[in-house]
Short mmCIF file of N, CA and C in Angstrom, two decimals:
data_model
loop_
_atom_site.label_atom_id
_atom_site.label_comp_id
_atom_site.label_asym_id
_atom_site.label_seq_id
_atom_site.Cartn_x
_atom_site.Cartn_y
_atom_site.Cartn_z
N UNK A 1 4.60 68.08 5.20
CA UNK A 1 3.35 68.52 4.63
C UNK A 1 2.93 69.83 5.29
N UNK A 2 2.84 70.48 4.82
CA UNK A 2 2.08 72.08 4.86
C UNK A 2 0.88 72.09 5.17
N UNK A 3 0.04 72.24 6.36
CA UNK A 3 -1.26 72.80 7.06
C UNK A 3 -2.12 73.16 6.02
N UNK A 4 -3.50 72.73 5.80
CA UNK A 4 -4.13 73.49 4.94
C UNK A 4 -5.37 73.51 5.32
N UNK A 5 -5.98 74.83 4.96
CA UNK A 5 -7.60 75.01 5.55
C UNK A 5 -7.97 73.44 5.48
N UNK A 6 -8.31 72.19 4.62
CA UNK A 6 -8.65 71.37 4.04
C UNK A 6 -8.20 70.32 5.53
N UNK A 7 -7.19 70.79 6.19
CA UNK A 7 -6.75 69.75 7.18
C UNK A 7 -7.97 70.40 8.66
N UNK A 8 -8.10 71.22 8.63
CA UNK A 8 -8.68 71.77 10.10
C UNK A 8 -10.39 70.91 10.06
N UNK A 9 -10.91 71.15 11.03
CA UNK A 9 -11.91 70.08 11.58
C UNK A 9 -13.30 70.58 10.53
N UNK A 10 -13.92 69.38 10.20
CA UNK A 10 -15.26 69.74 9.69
C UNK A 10 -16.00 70.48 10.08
N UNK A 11 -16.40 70.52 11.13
CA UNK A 11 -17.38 71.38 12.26
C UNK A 11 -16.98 71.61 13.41
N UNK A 12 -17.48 72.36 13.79
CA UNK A 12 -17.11 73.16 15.19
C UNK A 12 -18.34 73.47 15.91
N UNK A 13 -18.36 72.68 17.53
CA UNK A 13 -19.50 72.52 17.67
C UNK A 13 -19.37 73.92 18.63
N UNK A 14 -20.95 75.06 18.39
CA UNK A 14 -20.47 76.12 19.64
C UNK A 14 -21.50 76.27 20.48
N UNK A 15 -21.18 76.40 21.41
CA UNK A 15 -22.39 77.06 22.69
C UNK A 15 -23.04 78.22 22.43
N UNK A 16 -23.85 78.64 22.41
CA UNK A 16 -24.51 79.80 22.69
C UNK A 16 -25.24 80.05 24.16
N UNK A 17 -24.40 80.93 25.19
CA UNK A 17 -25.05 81.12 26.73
C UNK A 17 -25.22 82.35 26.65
N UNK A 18 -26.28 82.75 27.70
CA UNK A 18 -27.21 83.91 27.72
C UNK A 18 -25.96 84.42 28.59
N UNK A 19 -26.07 85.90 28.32
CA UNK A 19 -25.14 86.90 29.17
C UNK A 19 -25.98 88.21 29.16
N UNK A 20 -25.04 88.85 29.87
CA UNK A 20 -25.50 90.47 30.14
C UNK A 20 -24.81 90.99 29.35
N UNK A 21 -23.53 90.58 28.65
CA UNK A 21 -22.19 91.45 28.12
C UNK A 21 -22.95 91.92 26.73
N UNK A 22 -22.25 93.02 26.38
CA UNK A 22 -22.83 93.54 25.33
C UNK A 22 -22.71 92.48 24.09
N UNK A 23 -23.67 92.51 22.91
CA UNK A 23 -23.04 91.30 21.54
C UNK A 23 -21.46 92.04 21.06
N UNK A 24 -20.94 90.42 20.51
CA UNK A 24 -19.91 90.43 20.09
C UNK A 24 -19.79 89.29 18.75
N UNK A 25 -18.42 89.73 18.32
CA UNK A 25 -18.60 88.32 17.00
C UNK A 25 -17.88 87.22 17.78
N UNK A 26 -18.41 86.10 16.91
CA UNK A 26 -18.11 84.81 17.40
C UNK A 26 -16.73 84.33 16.44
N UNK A 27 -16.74 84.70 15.35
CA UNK A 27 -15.49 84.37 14.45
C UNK A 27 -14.97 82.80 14.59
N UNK A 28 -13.91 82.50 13.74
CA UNK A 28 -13.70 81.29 13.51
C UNK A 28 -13.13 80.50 14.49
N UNK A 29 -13.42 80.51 16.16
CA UNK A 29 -12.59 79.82 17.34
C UNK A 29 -11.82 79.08 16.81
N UNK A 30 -12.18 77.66 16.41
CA UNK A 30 -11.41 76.44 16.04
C UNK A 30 -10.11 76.84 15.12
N UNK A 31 -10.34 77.43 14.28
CA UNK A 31 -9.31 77.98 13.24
C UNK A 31 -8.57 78.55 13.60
N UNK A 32 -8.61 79.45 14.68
CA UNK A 32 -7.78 80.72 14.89
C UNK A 32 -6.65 80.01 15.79
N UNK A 33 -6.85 78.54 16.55
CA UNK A 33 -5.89 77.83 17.69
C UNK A 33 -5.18 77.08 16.76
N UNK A 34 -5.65 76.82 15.39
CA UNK A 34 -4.60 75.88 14.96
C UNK A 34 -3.18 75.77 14.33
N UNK A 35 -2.88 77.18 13.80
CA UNK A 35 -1.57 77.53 13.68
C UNK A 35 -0.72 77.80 14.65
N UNK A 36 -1.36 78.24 15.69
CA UNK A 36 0.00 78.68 16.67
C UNK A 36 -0.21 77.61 17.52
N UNK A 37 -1.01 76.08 17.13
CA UNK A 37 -0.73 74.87 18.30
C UNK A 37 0.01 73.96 17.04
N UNK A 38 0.62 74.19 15.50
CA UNK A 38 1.08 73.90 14.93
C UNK A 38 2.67 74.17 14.74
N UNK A 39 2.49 75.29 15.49
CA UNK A 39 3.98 76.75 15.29
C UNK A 39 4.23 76.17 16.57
N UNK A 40 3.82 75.90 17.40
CA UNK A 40 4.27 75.52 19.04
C UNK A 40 4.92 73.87 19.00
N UNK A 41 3.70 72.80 18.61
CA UNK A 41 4.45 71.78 18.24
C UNK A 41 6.17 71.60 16.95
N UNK A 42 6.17 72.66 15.96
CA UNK A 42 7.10 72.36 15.29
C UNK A 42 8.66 73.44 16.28
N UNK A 43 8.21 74.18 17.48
CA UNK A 43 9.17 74.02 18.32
C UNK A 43 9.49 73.30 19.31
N UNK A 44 8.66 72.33 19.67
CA UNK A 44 8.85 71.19 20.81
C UNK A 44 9.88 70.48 20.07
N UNK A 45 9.46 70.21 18.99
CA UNK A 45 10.45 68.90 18.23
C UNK A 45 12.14 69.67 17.65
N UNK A 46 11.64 70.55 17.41
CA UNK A 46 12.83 71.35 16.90
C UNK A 46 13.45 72.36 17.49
N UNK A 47 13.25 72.82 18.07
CA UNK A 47 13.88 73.99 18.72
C UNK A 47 13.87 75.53 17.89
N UNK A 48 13.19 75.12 16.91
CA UNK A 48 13.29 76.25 16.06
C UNK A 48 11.77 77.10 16.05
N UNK A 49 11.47 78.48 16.31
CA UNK A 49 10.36 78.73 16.49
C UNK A 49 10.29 79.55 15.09
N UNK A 50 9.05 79.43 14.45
CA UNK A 50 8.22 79.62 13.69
C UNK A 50 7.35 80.88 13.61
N UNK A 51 7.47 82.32 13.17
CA UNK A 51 7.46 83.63 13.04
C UNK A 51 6.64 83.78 12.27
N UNK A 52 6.35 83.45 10.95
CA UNK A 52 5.62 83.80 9.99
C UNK A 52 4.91 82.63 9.26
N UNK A 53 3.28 83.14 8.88
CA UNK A 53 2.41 81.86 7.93
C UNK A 53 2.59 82.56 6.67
N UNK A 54 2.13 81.86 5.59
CA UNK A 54 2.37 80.55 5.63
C UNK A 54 3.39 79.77 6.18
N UNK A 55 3.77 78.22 6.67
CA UNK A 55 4.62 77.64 7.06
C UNK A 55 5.55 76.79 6.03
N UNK A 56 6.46 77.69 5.41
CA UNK A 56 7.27 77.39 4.21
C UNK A 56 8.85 77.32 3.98
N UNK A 57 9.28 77.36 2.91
CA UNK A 57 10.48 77.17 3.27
C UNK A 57 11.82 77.62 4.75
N UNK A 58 11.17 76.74 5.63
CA UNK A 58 11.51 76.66 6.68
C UNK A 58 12.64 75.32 7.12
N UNK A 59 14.08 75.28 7.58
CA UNK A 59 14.78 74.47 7.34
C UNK A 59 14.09 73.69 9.18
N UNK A 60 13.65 72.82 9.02
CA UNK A 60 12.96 71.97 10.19
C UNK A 60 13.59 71.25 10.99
N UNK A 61 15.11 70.74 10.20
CA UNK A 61 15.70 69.81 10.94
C UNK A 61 15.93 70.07 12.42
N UNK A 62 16.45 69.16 13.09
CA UNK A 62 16.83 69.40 15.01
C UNK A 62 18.35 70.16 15.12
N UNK A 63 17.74 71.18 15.71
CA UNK A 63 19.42 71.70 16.12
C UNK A 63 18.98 72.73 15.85
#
């Protein structure tokens, strides 16, 4: 099965702490870790590392 926005988490809970640093954007944290902790797990199991999204015709087997 193929990753899909539809799989990543409902909400994302975020902090907001006071700083001195100049503003910045906050952008999508949660979203942005989940492909490459997806691309990382499908090389633990496989040995095969994973270069380009979408994650598609990609031969997965071990070896």
């Amino acid at each position: 099965m193929v990753a899909k926005m539809s799989d990543s988490p409902n909400s994302i809970n975020i902090d907001i702490v006071e700083s001195l640093a100049a503003p910045g954007g906050v952008g999508e944290t949660g979203i942005g870790s989940f492909s490459p902790a997806l691309c990382n797990a499908i090389f633990s199991a496989t040995g095969k590392r994973i270069r380009d999204l979408p994650i598609q015709n990609y031969d997965l087997s071990h070896g």
